mmCIF file of N, CA and C and ligand atoms in Angstrom:
data_model
loop_
_atom_site.group_PDB
_atom_site.id
_atom_site.type_symbol
_atom_site.label_atom_id
_atom_site.label_comp_id
_atom_site.label_asym_id
_atom_site.label_seq_id
_atom_site.Cartn_x
_atom_site.Cartn_y
_atom_site.Cartn_z
ATOM 1 N N MET A 1 -36.324 -21.808 38.562
ATOM 2 C CA MET A 1 -37.509 -22.521 39.026
ATOM 3 C C MET A 1 -37.323 -24.023 38.834
ATOM 4 N N GLU A 2 -37.740 -24.772 39.826
ATOM 5 C CA GLU A 2 -37.603 -26.216 39.723
ATOM 6 C C GLU A 2 -38.787 -26.817 38.968
ATOM 7 N N ASP A 3 -38.498 -27.921 38.311
ATOM 8 C CA ASP A 3 -39.600 -28.631 37.679
ATOM 9 C C ASP A 3 -40.496 -29.214 38.763
ATOM 10 N N ARG A 4 -41.764 -29.167 38.504
ATOM 11 C CA ARG A 4 -42.688 -29.800 39.441
ATOM 12 C C ARG A 4 -42.638 -31.316 39.241
ATOM 13 N N ILE A 5 -42.417 -32.032 40.330
ATOM 14 C CA ILE A 5 -42.390 -33.483 40.228
ATOM 15 C C ILE A 5 -43.813 -33.994 40.395
ATOM 16 N N ALA A 6 -44.212 -34.844 39.491
ATOM 17 C CA ALA A 6 -45.570 -35.397 39.554
ATOM 18 C C ALA A 6 -45.494 -36.893 39.843
ATOM 19 N N PHE A 7 -46.612 -37.440 40.209
ATOM 20 C CA PHE A 7 -46.668 -38.837 40.625
ATOM 21 C C PHE A 7 -47.848 -39.543 39.971
ATOM 22 N N ASP A 8 -47.668 -40.856 39.775
ATOM 23 C CA ASP A 8 -48.750 -41.692 39.258
ATOM 24 C C ASP A 8 -49.145 -42.684 40.349
ATOM 25 N N LEU A 9 -50.409 -43.037 40.349
ATOM 26 C CA LEU A 9 -50.892 -44.017 41.317
ATOM 27 C C LEU A 9 -51.341 -45.271 40.576
ATOM 28 N N TRP A 10 -50.811 -46.411 41.004
ATOM 29 C CA TRP A 10 -51.149 -47.700 40.403
ATOM 30 C C TRP A 10 -51.755 -48.608 41.468
ATOM 31 N N GLY A 11 -52.491 -49.610 41.019
ATOM 32 C CA GLY A 11 -53.023 -50.568 41.970
ATOM 33 C C GLY A 11 -53.487 -51.814 41.251
ATOM 34 N N ASP A 12 -53.680 -52.891 42.022
ATOM 35 C CA ASP A 12 -54.264 -54.080 41.388
ATOM 36 C C ASP A 12 -55.712 -54.217 41.839
ATOM 37 N N VAL A 13 -56.553 -54.446 40.872
ATOM 38 C CA VAL A 13 -57.995 -54.471 41.075
ATOM 39 C C VAL A 13 -58.376 -55.672 41.940
ATOM 40 N N ILE A 14 -59.160 -55.418 42.974
ATOM 41 C CA ILE A 14 -59.732 -56.514 43.753
ATOM 42 C C ILE A 14 -60.903 -57.072 42.935
ATOM 43 N N PRO A 15 -60.826 -58.364 42.526
ATOM 44 C CA PRO A 15 -61.815 -58.895 41.573
ATOM 45 C C PRO A 15 -63.269 -58.650 41.989
ATOM 46 N N GLU A 16 -63.572 -58.810 43.280
ATOM 47 C CA GLU A 16 -64.957 -58.618 43.734
ATOM 48 C C GLU A 16 -65.438 -57.190 43.522
ATOM 49 N N PHE A 17 -64.476 -56.246 43.428
ATOM 50 C CA PHE A 17 -64.850 -54.838 43.320
ATOM 51 C C PHE A 17 -64.426 -54.243 41.976
ATOM 52 N N LYS A 18 -64.365 -55.114 40.979
ATOM 53 C CA LYS A 18 -63.890 -54.696 39.661
ATOM 54 C C LYS A 18 -64.729 -53.543 39.106
ATOM 55 N N GLU A 19 -66.047 -53.630 39.285
ATOM 56 C CA GLU A 19 -66.918 -52.600 38.722
ATOM 57 C C GLU A 19 -66.615 -51.233 39.345
ATOM 58 N N ARG A 20 -66.459 -51.204 40.661
ATOM 59 C CA ARG A 20 -66.136 -49.953 41.344
ATOM 60 C C ARG A 20 -64.751 -49.446 40.916
ATOM 61 N N ALA A 21 -63.827 -50.388 40.721
ATOM 62 C CA ALA A 21 -62.479 -50.007 40.286
ATOM 63 C C ALA A 21 -62.528 -49.356 38.898
ATOM 64 N N LEU A 22 -63.329 -49.945 37.996
ATOM 65 C CA LEU A 22 -63.448 -49.379 36.648
ATOM 66 C C LEU A 22 -64.051 -47.980 36.688
ATOM 67 N N GLU A 23 -65.044 -47.790 37.566
ATOM 68 C CA GLU A 23 -65.649 -46.460 37.705
ATOM 69 C C GLU A 23 -64.647 -45.458 38.247
ATOM 70 N N THR A 24 -63.863 -45.909 39.218
ATOM 71 C CA THR A 24 -62.855 -45.027 39.825
ATOM 72 C C THR A 24 -61.847 -44.565 38.777
ATOM 73 N N ILE A 25 -61.354 -45.520 37.982
ATOM 74 C CA ILE A 25 -60.388 -45.158 36.937
ATOM 75 C C ILE A 25 -61.055 -44.241 35.908
ATOM 76 N N GLY A 26 -62.311 -44.526 35.593
ATOM 77 C CA GLY A 26 -63.043 -43.688 34.653
ATOM 78 C C GLY A 26 -63.158 -42.246 35.139
ATOM 79 N N ASP A 27 -63.344 -42.076 36.461
ATOM 80 C CA ASP A 27 -63.435 -40.728 37.035
ATOM 81 C C ASP A 27 -62.082 -40.026 37.026
ATOM 82 N N LEU A 28 -61.029 -40.781 37.341
ATOM 83 C CA LEU A 28 -59.710 -40.174 37.534
ATOM 84 C C LEU A 28 -58.921 -40.039 36.231
ATOM 85 N N ARG A 29 -59.292 -40.813 35.229
ATOM 86 C CA ARG A 29 -58.621 -40.745 33.924
ATOM 87 C C ARG A 29 -59.688 -40.563 32.846
ATOM 88 N N PRO A 30 -60.345 -39.399 32.861
ATOM 89 C CA PRO A 30 -61.499 -39.183 31.971
ATOM 90 C C PRO A 30 -61.150 -39.290 30.488
ATOM 91 N N GLU A 31 -59.849 -39.268 30.156
ATOM 92 C CA GLU A 31 -59.457 -39.392 28.750
ATOM 93 C C GLU A 31 -59.679 -40.808 28.234
ATOM 94 N N LEU A 32 -59.877 -41.767 29.150
ATOM 95 C CA LEU A 32 -60.047 -43.157 28.737
ATOM 96 C C LEU A 32 -61.518 -43.527 28.650
ATOM 97 N N THR A 33 -61.864 -44.217 27.585
ATOM 98 C CA THR A 33 -63.214 -44.782 27.490
ATOM 99 C C THR A 33 -63.242 -46.077 28.297
ATOM 100 N N ARG A 34 -64.434 -46.546 28.589
ATOM 101 C CA ARG A 34 -64.524 -47.791 29.340
ATOM 102 C C ARG A 34 -63.847 -48.960 28.604
ATOM 103 N N PRO A 35 -64.062 -49.102 27.281
ATOM 104 C CA PRO A 35 -63.349 -50.192 26.583
ATOM 105 C C PRO A 35 -61.826 -50.042 26.687
ATOM 106 N N ALA A 36 -61.338 -48.802 26.697
ATOM 107 C CA ALA A 36 -59.888 -48.605 26.811
ATOM 108 C C ALA A 36 -59.391 -49.042 28.183
ATOM 109 N N ILE A 37 -60.169 -48.755 29.215
ATOM 110 C CA ILE A 37 -59.783 -49.185 30.574
ATOM 111 C C ILE A 37 -59.788 -50.709 30.644
ATOM 112 N N LEU A 38 -60.837 -51.322 30.090
ATOM 113 C CA LEU A 38 -60.919 -52.791 30.104
ATOM 114 C C LEU A 38 -59.739 -53.408 29.356
ATOM 115 N N ARG A 39 -59.351 -52.758 28.244
ATOM 116 C CA ARG A 39 -58.222 -53.284 27.471
ATOM 117 C C ARG A 39 -56.935 -53.211 28.290
ATOM 118 N N GLU A 40 -56.734 -52.076 29.001
ATOM 119 C CA GLU A 40 -55.544 -51.964 29.851
ATOM 120 C C GLU A 40 -55.524 -53.061 30.907
ATOM 121 N N LEU A 41 -56.708 -53.319 31.440
ATOM 122 C CA LEU A 41 -56.805 -54.325 32.500
ATOM 123 C C LEU A 41 -56.484 -55.714 31.951
ATOM 124 N N ILE A 42 -57.006 -56.005 30.770
ATOM 125 C CA ILE A 42 -56.777 -57.317 30.167
ATOM 126 C C ILE A 42 -55.301 -57.489 29.801
ATOM 127 N N LEU A 43 -54.671 -56.396 29.356
ATOM 128 C CA LEU A 43 -53.265 -56.474 28.934
ATOM 129 C C LEU A 43 -52.293 -56.410 30.112
ATOM 130 N N ALA A 44 -52.791 -56.048 31.291
ATOM 131 C CA ALA A 44 -51.909 -55.960 32.456
ATOM 132 C C ALA A 44 -51.360 -57.346 32.769
ATOM 133 N N PRO A 45 -50.050 -57.433 32.977
ATOM 134 C CA PRO A 45 -49.470 -58.754 33.215
ATOM 135 C C PRO A 45 -49.935 -59.356 34.535
ATOM 136 N N ALA A 46 -50.304 -60.627 34.501
ATOM 137 C CA ALA A 46 -50.661 -61.351 35.718
ATOM 138 C C ALA A 46 -49.368 -61.889 36.353
ATOM 139 N N PRO A 47 -49.275 -62.162 37.649
ATOM 140 C CA PRO A 47 -50.344 -61.863 38.599
ATOM 141 C C PRO A 47 -50.302 -60.398 38.985
ATOM 142 N N GLY A 48 -51.354 -59.950 39.573
ATOM 143 C CA GLY A 48 -51.384 -58.574 40.048
ATOM 144 C C GLY A 48 -52.326 -57.730 39.234
ATOM 145 N N ARG A 49 -52.255 -57.838 37.915
ATOM 146 C CA ARG A 49 -53.119 -56.993 37.069
ATOM 147 C C ARG A 49 -53.003 -55.527 37.451
ATOM 148 N N TRP A 50 -51.764 -55.036 37.517
ATOM 149 C CA TRP A 50 -51.553 -53.648 37.886
ATOM 150 C C TRP A 50 -52.069 -52.721 36.804
ATOM 151 N N ILE A 51 -52.773 -51.709 37.231
ATOM 152 C CA ILE A 51 -53.296 -50.730 36.285
ATOM 153 C C ILE A 51 -53.100 -49.332 36.870
ATOM 154 N N MET A 52 -52.872 -48.367 35.980
ATOM 155 C CA MET A 52 -52.707 -46.997 36.450
ATOM 156 C C MET A 52 -54.069 -46.434 36.849
ATOM 157 N N ILE A 53 -54.147 -45.967 38.081
ATOM 158 C CA ILE A 53 -55.414 -45.439 38.596
ATOM 159 C C ILE A 53 -55.544 -43.953 38.253
ATOM 160 N N ALA A 54 -54.460 -43.229 38.400
ATOM 161 C CA ALA A 54 -54.467 -41.790 38.103
ATOM 162 C C ALA A 54 -53.035 -41.372 37.806
ATOM 163 N N GLN A 55 -52.875 -40.260 37.085
ATOM 164 C CA GLN A 55 -51.525 -39.837 36.729
ATOM 165 C C GLN A 55 -51.327 -38.339 36.872
ATOM 166 N N ASN A 56 -50.049 -37.971 36.941
ATOM 167 C CA ASN A 56 -49.662 -36.547 37.057
ATOM 168 C C ASN A 56 -50.292 -35.852 38.257
ATOM 169 N N LEU A 57 -50.139 -36.486 39.415
ATOM 170 C CA LEU A 57 -50.762 -35.967 40.630
ATOM 171 C C LEU A 57 -49.753 -35.194 41.475
ATOM 172 N N GLU A 58 -50.271 -34.249 42.257
ATOM 173 C CA GLU A 58 -49.473 -33.615 43.308
ATOM 174 C C GLU A 58 -49.350 -34.620 44.443
ATOM 175 N N TRP A 59 -48.316 -34.441 45.273
ATOM 176 C CA TRP A 59 -48.101 -35.419 46.342
ATOM 177 C C TRP A 59 -49.279 -35.469 47.316
ATOM 178 N N ASP A 60 -49.845 -34.330 47.685
ATOM 179 C CA ASP A 60 -50.981 -34.328 48.618
ATOM 180 C C ASP A 60 -52.151 -35.136 48.065
ATOM 181 N N THR A 61 -52.360 -35.026 46.750
ATOM 182 C CA THR A 61 -53.444 -35.781 46.117
ATOM 183 C C THR A 61 -53.150 -37.276 46.178
ATOM 184 N N VAL A 62 -51.881 -37.644 45.964
ATOM 185 C CA VAL A 62 -51.502 -39.057 46.041
ATOM 186 C C VAL A 62 -51.865 -39.617 47.416
ATOM 187 N N ARG A 63 -51.499 -38.875 48.445
ATOM 188 C CA ARG A 63 -51.740 -39.370 49.815
ATOM 189 C C ARG A 63 -53.226 -39.564 50.068
ATOM 190 N N THR A 64 -54.043 -38.619 49.636
ATOM 191 C CA THR A 64 -55.481 -38.712 49.855
ATOM 192 C C THR A 64 -56.080 -39.865 49.050
ATOM 193 N N LEU A 65 -55.725 -39.905 47.761
ATOM 194 C CA LEU A 65 -56.291 -40.931 46.879
ATOM 195 C C LEU A 65 -55.894 -42.330 47.311
ATOM 196 N N ARG A 66 -54.641 -42.478 47.740
ATOM 197 C CA ARG A 66 -54.147 -43.807 48.102
ATOM 198 C C ARG A 66 -55.016 -44.409 49.213
ATOM 199 N N GLU A 67 -55.491 -43.557 50.125
ATOM 200 C CA GLU A 67 -56.367 -44.048 51.190
ATOM 201 C C GLU A 67 -57.772 -44.334 50.664
ATOM 202 N N GLN A 68 -58.206 -43.546 49.682
ATOM 203 C CA GLN A 68 -59.580 -43.697 49.172
ATOM 204 C C GLN A 68 -59.760 -44.933 48.309
ATOM 205 N N VAL A 69 -58.748 -45.272 47.517
ATOM 206 C CA VAL A 69 -58.949 -46.340 46.522
ATOM 207 C C VAL A 69 -58.738 -47.740 47.093
ATOM 208 N N ILE A 70 -58.378 -47.843 48.384
ATOM 209 C CA ILE A 70 -58.148 -49.189 48.929
ATOM 210 C C ILE A 70 -59.433 -49.995 49.017
ATOM 211 N N THR A 71 -60.580 -49.367 48.769
ATOM 212 C CA THR A 71 -61.829 -50.125 48.758
ATOM 213 C C THR A 71 -61.945 -50.992 47.507
ATOM 214 N N CYS A 72 -61.215 -50.678 46.444
ATOM 215 C CA CYS A 72 -61.328 -51.501 45.238
ATOM 216 C C CYS A 72 -59.978 -51.883 44.619
ATOM 217 N N PHE A 73 -58.869 -51.383 45.188
ATOM 218 C CA PHE A 73 -57.536 -51.783 44.715
ATOM 219 C C PHE A 73 -56.741 -52.349 45.903
ATOM 220 N N ALA A 74 -56.139 -53.509 45.682
ATOM 221 C CA ALA A 74 -55.505 -54.212 46.795
ATOM 222 C C ALA A 74 -54.243 -53.506 47.291
ATOM 223 N N HIS A 75 -53.401 -53.065 46.398
ATOM 224 C CA HIS A 75 -52.117 -52.490 46.831
ATOM 225 C C HIS A 75 -51.827 -51.204 46.079
ATOM 226 N N PRO A 76 -52.570 -50.131 46.378
ATOM 227 C CA PRO A 76 -52.280 -48.885 45.660
ATOM 228 C C PRO A 76 -50.852 -48.426 45.933
ATOM 229 N N GLN A 77 -50.116 -48.118 44.862
ATOM 230 C CA GLN A 77 -48.713 -47.740 45.003
ATOM 231 C C GLN A 77 -48.431 -46.470 44.222
ATOM 232 N N ALA A 78 -47.625 -45.611 44.827
ATOM 233 C CA ALA A 78 -47.260 -44.343 44.206
ATOM 234 C C ALA A 78 -45.922 -44.487 43.498
ATOM 235 N N TYR A 79 -45.843 -43.934 42.296
ATOM 236 C CA TYR A 79 -44.614 -43.945 41.496
ATOM 237 C C TYR A 79 -44.315 -42.534 41.034
ATOM 238 N N GLN A 80 -43.035 -42.244 40.940
ATOM 239 C CA GLN A 80 -42.642 -41.024 40.240
ATOM 240 C C GLN A 80 -43.256 -41.103 38.843
ATOM 241 N N ALA A 81 -43.820 -39.989 38.372
ATOM 242 C CA ALA A 81 -44.532 -40.007 37.095
ATOM 243 C C ALA A 81 -43.671 -40.603 35.993
ATOM 244 N N GLY A 82 -44.286 -41.436 35.188
ATOM 245 C CA GLY A 82 -43.577 -42.043 34.071
ATOM 246 C C GLY A 82 -43.071 -43.440 34.372
ATOM 247 N N TYR A 83 -43.047 -43.798 35.652
ATOM 248 C CA TYR A 83 -42.645 -45.151 36.023
ATOM 249 C C TYR A 83 -43.867 -45.942 36.466
ATOM 250 N N GLY A 84 -43.716 -47.265 36.489
ATOM 251 C CA GLY A 84 -44.819 -48.107 36.910
ATOM 252 C C GLY A 84 -44.307 -49.437 37.413
ATOM 253 N N PRO A 85 -45.227 -50.337 37.747
ATOM 254 C CA PRO A 85 -44.833 -51.632 38.311
ATOM 255 C C PRO A 85 -43.845 -52.404 37.446
ATOM 256 N N SER A 86 -43.893 -52.246 36.120
ATOM 257 C CA SER A 86 -42.966 -53.007 35.274
ATOM 258 C C SER A 86 -41.527 -52.496 35.410
ATOM 259 N N ASP A 87 -41.347 -51.341 36.057
ATOM 260 C CA ASP A 87 -40.003 -50.787 36.265
ATOM 261 C C ASP A 87 -39.453 -51.097 37.651
ATOM 262 N N ARG A 88 -40.218 -51.831 38.443
ATOM 263 C CA ARG A 88 -39.889 -52.008 39.856
ATOM 264 C C ARG A 88 -38.434 -52.429 40.108
ATOM 265 N N ASP A 89 -37.913 -53.312 39.256
ATOM 266 C CA ASP A 89 -36.563 -53.839 39.467
ATOM 267 C C ASP A 89 -35.499 -52.751 39.468
ATOM 268 N N ARG A 90 -35.740 -51.672 38.740
ATOM 269 C CA ARG A 90 -34.712 -50.629 38.658
ATOM 270 C C ARG A 90 -35.091 -49.372 39.440
ATOM 271 N N LEU A 91 -36.097 -49.465 40.278
ATOM 272 C CA LEU A 91 -36.500 -48.318 41.088
ATOM 273 C C LEU A 91 -36.122 -48.531 42.545
ATOM 274 N N LYS A 92 -36.068 -47.438 43.280
ATOM 275 C CA LYS A 92 -35.888 -47.514 44.721
ATOM 276 C C LYS A 92 -37.206 -47.135 45.373
ATOM 277 N N GLU A 93 -37.389 -47.584 46.627
ATOM 278 C CA GLU A 93 -38.609 -47.244 47.338
ATOM 279 C C GLU A 93 -38.272 -46.419 48.566
ATOM 280 N N CYS A 94 -38.973 -45.304 48.739
ATOM 281 C CA CYS A 94 -38.821 -44.523 49.955
ATOM 282 C C CYS A 94 -39.752 -45.118 51.008
ATOM 283 N N PRO A 95 -39.193 -45.632 52.117
ATOM 284 C CA PRO A 95 -40.043 -46.268 53.134
ATOM 285 C C PRO A 95 -40.903 -45.254 53.885
ATOM 286 N N VAL A 96 -40.468 -44.007 53.915
ATOM 287 C CA VAL A 96 -41.238 -42.977 54.624
ATOM 288 C C VAL A 96 -42.502 -42.633 53.847
ATOM 289 N N HIS A 97 -42.335 -42.435 52.541
ATOM 290 C CA HIS A 97 -43.464 -41.986 51.729
ATOM 291 C C HIS A 97 -44.100 -43.107 50.914
ATOM 292 N N ARG A 98 -43.541 -44.309 51.022
ATOM 293 C CA ARG A 98 -44.028 -45.454 50.240
ATOM 294 C C ARG A 98 -44.175 -45.036 48.774
ATOM 295 N N LEU A 99 -43.045 -44.543 48.249
ATOM 296 C CA LEU A 99 -43.003 -44.024 46.885
ATOM 297 C C LEU A 99 -41.862 -44.698 46.132
ATOM 298 N N PHE A 100 -42.143 -45.174 44.930
ATOM 299 C CA PHE A 100 -41.095 -45.731 44.075
ATOM 300 C C PHE A 100 -40.572 -44.626 43.170
ATOM 301 N N TYR A 101 -39.250 -44.534 43.091
ATOM 302 C CA TYR A 101 -38.666 -43.460 42.302
ATOM 303 C C TYR A 101 -37.426 -43.963 41.591
ATOM 304 N N GLY A 102 -37.067 -43.260 40.506
ATOM 305 C CA GLY A 102 -35.856 -43.585 39.776
ATOM 306 C C GLY A 102 -34.829 -42.482 39.963
ATOM 307 N N GLY A 103 -33.653 -42.703 39.443
ATOM 308 C CA GLY A 103 -32.639 -41.657 39.505
ATOM 309 C C GLY A 103 -31.812 -41.718 40.774
ATOM 310 N N VAL A 104 -30.825 -40.845 40.830
ATOM 311 C CA VAL A 104 -29.855 -40.897 41.926
ATOM 312 C C VAL A 104 -30.101 -39.813 42.979
ATOM 313 N N LEU A 105 -31.091 -38.982 42.755
ATOM 314 C CA LEU A 105 -31.295 -37.845 43.664
ATOM 315 C C LEU A 105 -32.106 -38.202 44.902
ATOM 316 N N GLY A 106 -32.652 -39.397 44.940
ATOM 317 C CA GLY A 106 -33.429 -39.800 46.107
ATOM 318 C C GLY A 106 -34.900 -39.443 45.955
ATOM 319 N N CYS A 107 -35.630 -39.694 47.018
ATOM 320 C CA CYS A 107 -37.082 -39.457 47.021
ATOM 321 C C CYS A 107 -37.351 -37.963 46.911
ATOM 322 N N SER A 108 -38.144 -37.581 45.913
ATOM 323 C CA SER A 108 -38.381 -36.155 45.692
ATOM 324 C C SER A 108 -39.229 -35.546 46.801
ATOM 325 N N VAL A 109 -40.068 -36.348 47.446
ATOM 326 C CA VAL A 109 -40.878 -35.814 48.550
ATOM 327 C C VAL A 109 -39.984 -35.532 49.754
ATOM 328 N N CYS A 110 -39.035 -36.430 50.026
ATOM 329 C CA CYS A 110 -38.065 -36.186 51.104
ATOM 330 C C CYS A 110 -37.270 -34.912 50.806
ATOM 331 N N ARG A 111 -36.849 -34.745 49.567
ATOM 332 C CA ARG A 111 -36.053 -33.562 49.221
ATOM 333 C C ARG A 111 -36.859 -32.287 49.434
ATOM 334 N N ASP A 112 -38.133 -32.313 49.080
ATOM 335 C CA ASP A 112 -39.012 -31.167 49.293
ATOM 336 C C ASP A 112 -39.142 -30.849 50.776
ATOM 337 N N TRP A 113 -39.292 -31.913 51.564
ATOM 338 C CA TRP A 113 -39.443 -31.788 53.012
ATOM 339 C C TRP A 113 -38.237 -31.049 53.584
ATOM 340 N N PHE A 114 -37.049 -31.459 53.179
ATOM 341 C CA PHE A 114 -35.855 -30.814 53.721
ATOM 342 C C PHE A 114 -35.758 -29.358 53.267
ATOM 343 N N ARG A 115 -36.282 -29.091 52.077
ATOM 344 C CA ARG A 115 -36.243 -27.716 51.609
ATOM 345 C C ARG A 115 -37.100 -26.834 52.527
ATOM 346 N N TRP A 116 -38.227 -27.359 52.979
ATOM 347 C CA TRP A 116 -39.108 -26.599 53.867
ATOM 348 C C TRP A 116 -38.489 -26.396 55.235
ATOM 349 N N LEU A 117 -37.641 -27.314 55.664
ATOM 350 C CA LEU A 117 -37.051 -27.215 57.011
ATOM 351 C C LEU A 117 -35.985 -26.131 57.091
ATOM 352 N N ARG A 118 -35.399 -25.803 55.958
ATOM 353 C CA ARG A 118 -34.300 -24.831 55.999
ATOM 354 C C ARG A 118 -34.779 -23.459 56.396
HETATM 355 ZN ZN1 LIG B 1 -39.490 -39.921 50.901
#
């Protein structure tokens, strides 16, 4: 059995919609208290203020959420779970799935796709 590959969704908060962004993160990461979310936001390196919106998602969920959160996050980006914007320099991006991934095996969503075609 193959390991299930999970994904994290990150984005930078649009300042005018900060309140909605905080609520969104609160809904999607219920383990975090509001002060904890605010602390993550304050500690996020500028510019960009990238913050994790949700984690350990299935790919279908990533695709749906990425479209939903654009109302309060400027550039929602999908990462292979465990990676984030601070790893960008050592990651590759799949242009088809707009997914950042590490490792030498390529985009895991592309690999899944080819498995279905066989
Ligand atoms: Zn891909």
